[in-house]
Short mmCIF file of C-alpha atoms in Angstrom, two decimals:
data_model
loop_
_atom_site.label_atom_id
_atom_site.label_comp_id
_atom_site.label_asym_id
_atom_site.label_seq_id
_atom_site.Cartn_x
_atom_site.Cartn_y
_atom_site.Cartn_z
CA GLN N 131 68.13 85.25 144.94
CA ALA N 132 69.74 87.64 142.61
CA SER N 133 73.05 86.39 141.40
CA LYS N 134 75.90 88.79 141.34
CA LEU N 135 77.73 89.15 138.07
CA VAL N 136 81.43 89.27 138.42
CA GLU N 137 82.87 91.67 135.90
CA LEU N 138 86.27 90.87 134.61
CA PRO N 139 88.72 93.69 134.35
CA TYR N 140 88.44 95.13 130.87
CA SER N 141 90.34 97.90 129.25
CA SER N 142 89.77 99.46 125.85
CA PHE N 143 93.46 100.11 125.55
CA ASP N 144 94.06 96.40 124.82
CA ASP N 145 92.02 96.55 121.60
CA ASP N 146 93.74 99.73 120.62
CA ASP N 147 97.11 98.09 121.08
CA ASP N 148 96.04 95.09 118.97
CA ASP N 149 94.75 97.37 116.23
CA ASP N 150 97.96 99.34 116.28
CA ASP N 151 100.03 96.16 116.00
CA TYR N 152 97.88 94.98 113.08
CA ASP N 153 98.15 98.30 111.32
CA ASP N 154 101.91 98.37 111.80
CA THR N 155 102.21 94.87 110.35
CA ALA N 156 99.98 95.70 107.38
CA GLU N 157 101.86 98.88 106.61
CA GLN N 158 105.22 97.14 106.46
CA ASP N 159 106.75 97.05 102.97
CA PRO N 160 107.20 93.67 101.27
CA PRO N 161 110.71 92.27 101.43
CA LYS N 162 112.91 93.59 98.67
CA PRO N 163 114.58 91.05 96.35
CA SER N 164 118.26 90.54 96.80
CA PRO N 165 120.73 91.83 94.18
CA PHE N 166 121.50 88.25 93.15
CA SER N 167 117.83 87.49 92.39
CA LEU N 168 117.52 90.73 90.43
CA CYS N 169 120.60 89.86 88.42
CA VAL N 170 119.24 86.40 87.61
CA ARG N 171 115.86 87.87 86.66
CA TYR N 172 117.29 90.41 84.25
CA LEU N 173 119.71 87.91 82.73
CA ALA N 174 116.82 85.53 82.11
CA PHE N 175 114.83 88.37 80.57
CA LEU N 176 117.66 89.37 78.20
CA TRP N 177 118.37 85.77 77.24
CA ASN N 178 114.73 85.10 76.40
CA LEU N 179 114.51 88.43 74.58
CA LEU N 180 117.35 87.32 72.31
CA PHE N 181 115.57 84.06 71.48
CA LEU N 182 112.33 85.96 71.00
CA LEU N 183 113.96 88.13 68.34
CA LEU N 184 115.49 85.08 66.66
CA GLY N 185 112.12 83.33 66.71
CA LEU N 186 110.38 86.33 65.19
CA LEU N 187 113.08 86.53 62.51
CA THR N 188 112.63 82.83 61.68
CA LEU N 189 108.86 83.30 61.57
CA ALA N 190 109.22 86.30 59.26
CA VAL N 191 111.49 84.33 56.90
CA GLY N 192 109.00 81.46 56.78
CA VAL N 193 106.01 83.72 56.14
CA TRP N 194 107.95 85.63 53.49
CA GLY N 195 108.89 82.37 51.78
CA LEU N 196 105.28 81.20 51.74
CA LEU N 197 103.95 84.51 50.46
CA THR N 198 106.51 84.83 47.67
CA LYS N 199 105.45 81.44 46.30
CA ASN N 200 101.75 82.12 46.71
CA PRO N 201 100.15 81.57 43.29
CA LEU N 202 97.92 84.07 41.60
CA PRO N 203 94.12 83.65 41.84
CA GLY N 204 93.00 80.87 39.53
CA GLU N 205 96.42 79.17 39.44
CA GLU N 206 97.37 75.97 41.21
CA ARG N 207 100.17 75.88 43.72
CA GLY N 208 103.19 74.01 42.37
CA VAL N 209 104.27 72.58 45.73
CA PRO N 210 101.79 71.32 48.35
CA LEU N 211 101.75 73.41 51.50
CA GLY N 212 102.41 70.37 53.70
CA SER N 213 105.69 69.57 51.93
CA ASP N 214 106.91 73.16 51.68
CA PRO N 215 110.19 73.58 53.64
CA MET N 216 109.18 77.15 54.53
CA LEU N 217 106.47 75.67 56.74
CA LEU N 218 109.19 74.36 59.06
CA PHE N 219 110.50 77.90 59.51
CA VAL N 220 107.01 79.12 60.36
CA LEU N 221 106.39 76.41 62.96
CA ALA N 222 109.85 76.73 64.51
CA GLY N 223 109.61 80.51 64.69
CA LEU N 224 106.13 80.41 66.17
CA GLY N 225 107.11 77.90 68.84
CA ALA N 226 110.32 79.70 69.79
CA SER N 227 108.55 83.06 69.93
CA THR N 228 105.78 81.75 72.17
CA VAL N 229 108.11 80.09 74.66
CA SER N 230 110.55 83.01 74.71
CA LEU N 231 107.74 85.53 75.21
CA ALA N 232 106.47 83.54 78.18
CA GLY N 233 109.99 83.48 79.61
CA CYS N 234 110.42 87.24 79.12
CA LEU N 235 107.14 88.17 80.78
CA GLY N 236 107.56 85.60 83.51
CA ALA N 237 111.03 86.83 84.42
CA LEU N 238 110.07 90.51 84.21
CA ARG N 239 106.82 90.31 86.17
CA ALA N 240 107.79 87.34 88.36
CA SER N 241 104.65 85.50 87.25
CA PRO N 242 104.58 81.91 88.57
CA CYS N 243 102.12 80.82 85.87
CA LEU N 244 104.27 82.02 82.98
CA LEU N 245 107.43 80.66 84.58
CA ARG N 246 105.80 77.25 85.01
CA PHE N 247 104.75 77.28 81.36
CA PHE N 248 108.25 78.30 80.30
CA LEU N 249 109.88 75.61 82.42
CA GLY N 250 107.42 72.98 81.21
CA ALA N 251 108.09 73.90 77.57
CA LEU N 252 111.84 73.63 78.10
CA LEU N 253 111.47 70.25 79.83
CA ALA N 254 109.20 69.01 77.04
CA LEU N 255 111.68 70.18 74.40
CA GLY N 256 114.55 68.50 76.23
CA GLY N 257 112.53 65.31 76.54
CA LEU N 258 111.74 65.33 72.83
CA GLN N 259 115.40 65.80 71.99
CA LEU N 260 116.39 62.92 74.27
CA LEU N 261 113.67 60.73 72.77
CA GLY N 262 114.79 61.68 69.27
CA GLY N 263 118.37 60.75 70.09
CA LEU N 264 117.30 57.34 71.38
CA LEU N 265 115.19 56.74 68.29
CA LEU N 266 118.14 57.65 66.08
CA LEU N 267 120.24 55.02 67.84
CA LEU N 268 117.58 52.32 67.80
CA LEU N 269 116.15 52.93 64.32
CA ARG N 270 119.21 54.26 62.54
CA ARG N 271 118.98 51.71 59.71
CA HIS N 272 115.31 52.40 59.01
CA LEU N 273 115.88 56.13 59.30
CA ARG N 274 118.81 55.90 56.90
CA ASP N 275 116.63 54.21 54.29
CA ALA N 276 113.84 56.73 54.87
CA LEU N 277 116.31 59.61 54.56
CA ARG N 278 117.64 58.15 51.33
CA GLU N 279 114.14 57.95 49.86
CA LEU N 280 113.46 61.52 50.98
CA LEU N 281 116.66 62.80 49.35
CA LEU N 282 115.86 60.93 46.14
CA LEU N 283 112.47 62.62 46.17
CA CYS N 284 114.25 65.96 46.61
CA LEU N 285 116.38 65.20 43.56
CA LEU N 286 113.22 64.39 41.62
CA ARG N 287 111.57 67.72 42.58
CA TYR N 288 114.69 69.80 42.15
CA ARG N 289 113.21 72.06 39.47
CA ASP N 290 109.74 72.29 41.04
CA ASP N 291 110.61 74.22 44.20
CA PRO N 292 113.13 77.11 44.26
CA ASP N 293 113.70 76.70 48.01
CA LEU N 294 114.51 73.03 47.60
CA GLN N 295 116.78 73.85 44.69
CA PHE N 296 118.67 76.39 46.79
CA LEU N 297 119.10 73.94 49.69
CA LEU N 298 120.38 71.15 47.45
CA ASP N 299 122.80 73.47 45.67
CA GLU N 300 124.18 74.73 48.98
CA LEU N 301 124.49 71.17 50.28
CA GLN N 302 126.37 69.93 47.22
CA SER N 303 128.62 72.98 47.13
CA SER N 304 129.54 72.81 50.81
CA LEU N 305 130.10 69.04 50.84
CA GLN N 306 131.67 69.02 47.34
CA CYS N 307 129.49 66.15 46.25
CA CYS N 308 127.05 65.36 43.44
CA GLY N 309 124.00 63.25 44.15
CA LEU N 310 123.64 60.76 46.98
CA GLU N 311 126.16 58.14 45.89
CA SER N 312 127.21 59.37 42.45
CA TYR N 313 126.25 61.85 39.79
CA ARG N 314 124.06 59.17 38.16
CA ASP N 315 121.44 59.77 40.84
CA TRP N 316 120.41 62.86 38.88
CA GLU N 317 119.14 60.63 36.06
CA SER N 318 115.93 60.27 38.07
CA ASN N 319 115.19 63.94 37.43
CA PRO N 320 113.24 64.44 34.17
CA TYR N 321 115.21 67.61 33.34
CA PHE N 322 118.63 65.91 33.60
CA ASN N 323 117.68 62.54 32.17
CA CYS N 324 119.24 61.68 28.82
CA SER N 325 115.78 61.44 27.28
CA ALA N 326 114.95 65.02 28.27
CA PRO N 327 114.51 67.52 25.41
CA GLY N 328 116.27 70.41 27.20
CA VAL N 329 119.86 71.57 27.06
CA GLN N 330 120.60 69.96 30.45
CA ALA N 331 119.87 66.41 29.25
CA CYS N 332 122.53 63.94 30.40
CA GLY N 333 123.81 66.65 32.74
CA VAL N 334 123.82 67.62 36.39
CA PRO N 335 123.15 70.89 38.24
CA ALA N 336 125.74 73.63 38.19
CA SER N 337 126.48 73.04 41.87
CA CYS N 338 128.09 69.74 40.87
CA CYS N 339 130.66 71.47 38.69
CA ARG N 340 134.13 72.42 39.83
CA GLU N 341 133.38 75.79 38.25
CA PRO N 342 129.65 76.33 38.86
CA LEU N 343 129.74 79.83 37.34
CA GLN N 344 130.95 80.72 33.88
CA ASN N 345 132.92 83.96 33.85
CA GLY N 346 132.07 84.37 37.53
CA SER N 347 128.41 85.26 36.99
CA VAL N 348 126.48 82.87 34.69
CA PRO N 349 125.59 79.40 36.04
CA ASN N 350 127.27 76.59 34.11
CA ALA N 351 124.35 74.96 32.28
CA GLN N 352 126.59 72.46 30.44
CA CYS N 353 127.95 70.67 33.48
#
């Protein structure tokens, strides 16, 4: 016996309607960001742009400081690169520039990857600062002794590094002090020791003087 096939009612208009609905959905524009989100995005971009410029400026100062003290071919460098204070400017400027650039691009292009990197860098920096604060509280005595030894080493190398000399002079002038505890701390420096052959023997730097400049222009070498 031949079976009879029962045909279900079918209409091609149903597929056309589904295609039309799909096309209408696909052609819809993405939702526009609210004015508040746009304001936050542009504020974040400008804020990170400011820190990017500051980071590039710090990096430029560090690179300039390293290049100006670069010895000529065949000469030895007076200060090791690892102990050069200009290296801190280079590292700080490079880190700040990298994080700020990620924040700028992430805020401008709404990139989740860059924003995650930016947020992670900020959280890591905040965690390091918190950890450093706790270490300062717990190891303040050991850190004080280590800082004292470091400052005594700075006094010893006062004439060897012009950047270190500038920092120590500014520190003594601003704090109106001379040495760590007294002016006798400068006896550890071979240029200011009483056995030194120079004119500054048994003396101290001009930044220790009440009048560091003679006639307003010449440093007081007989302080």
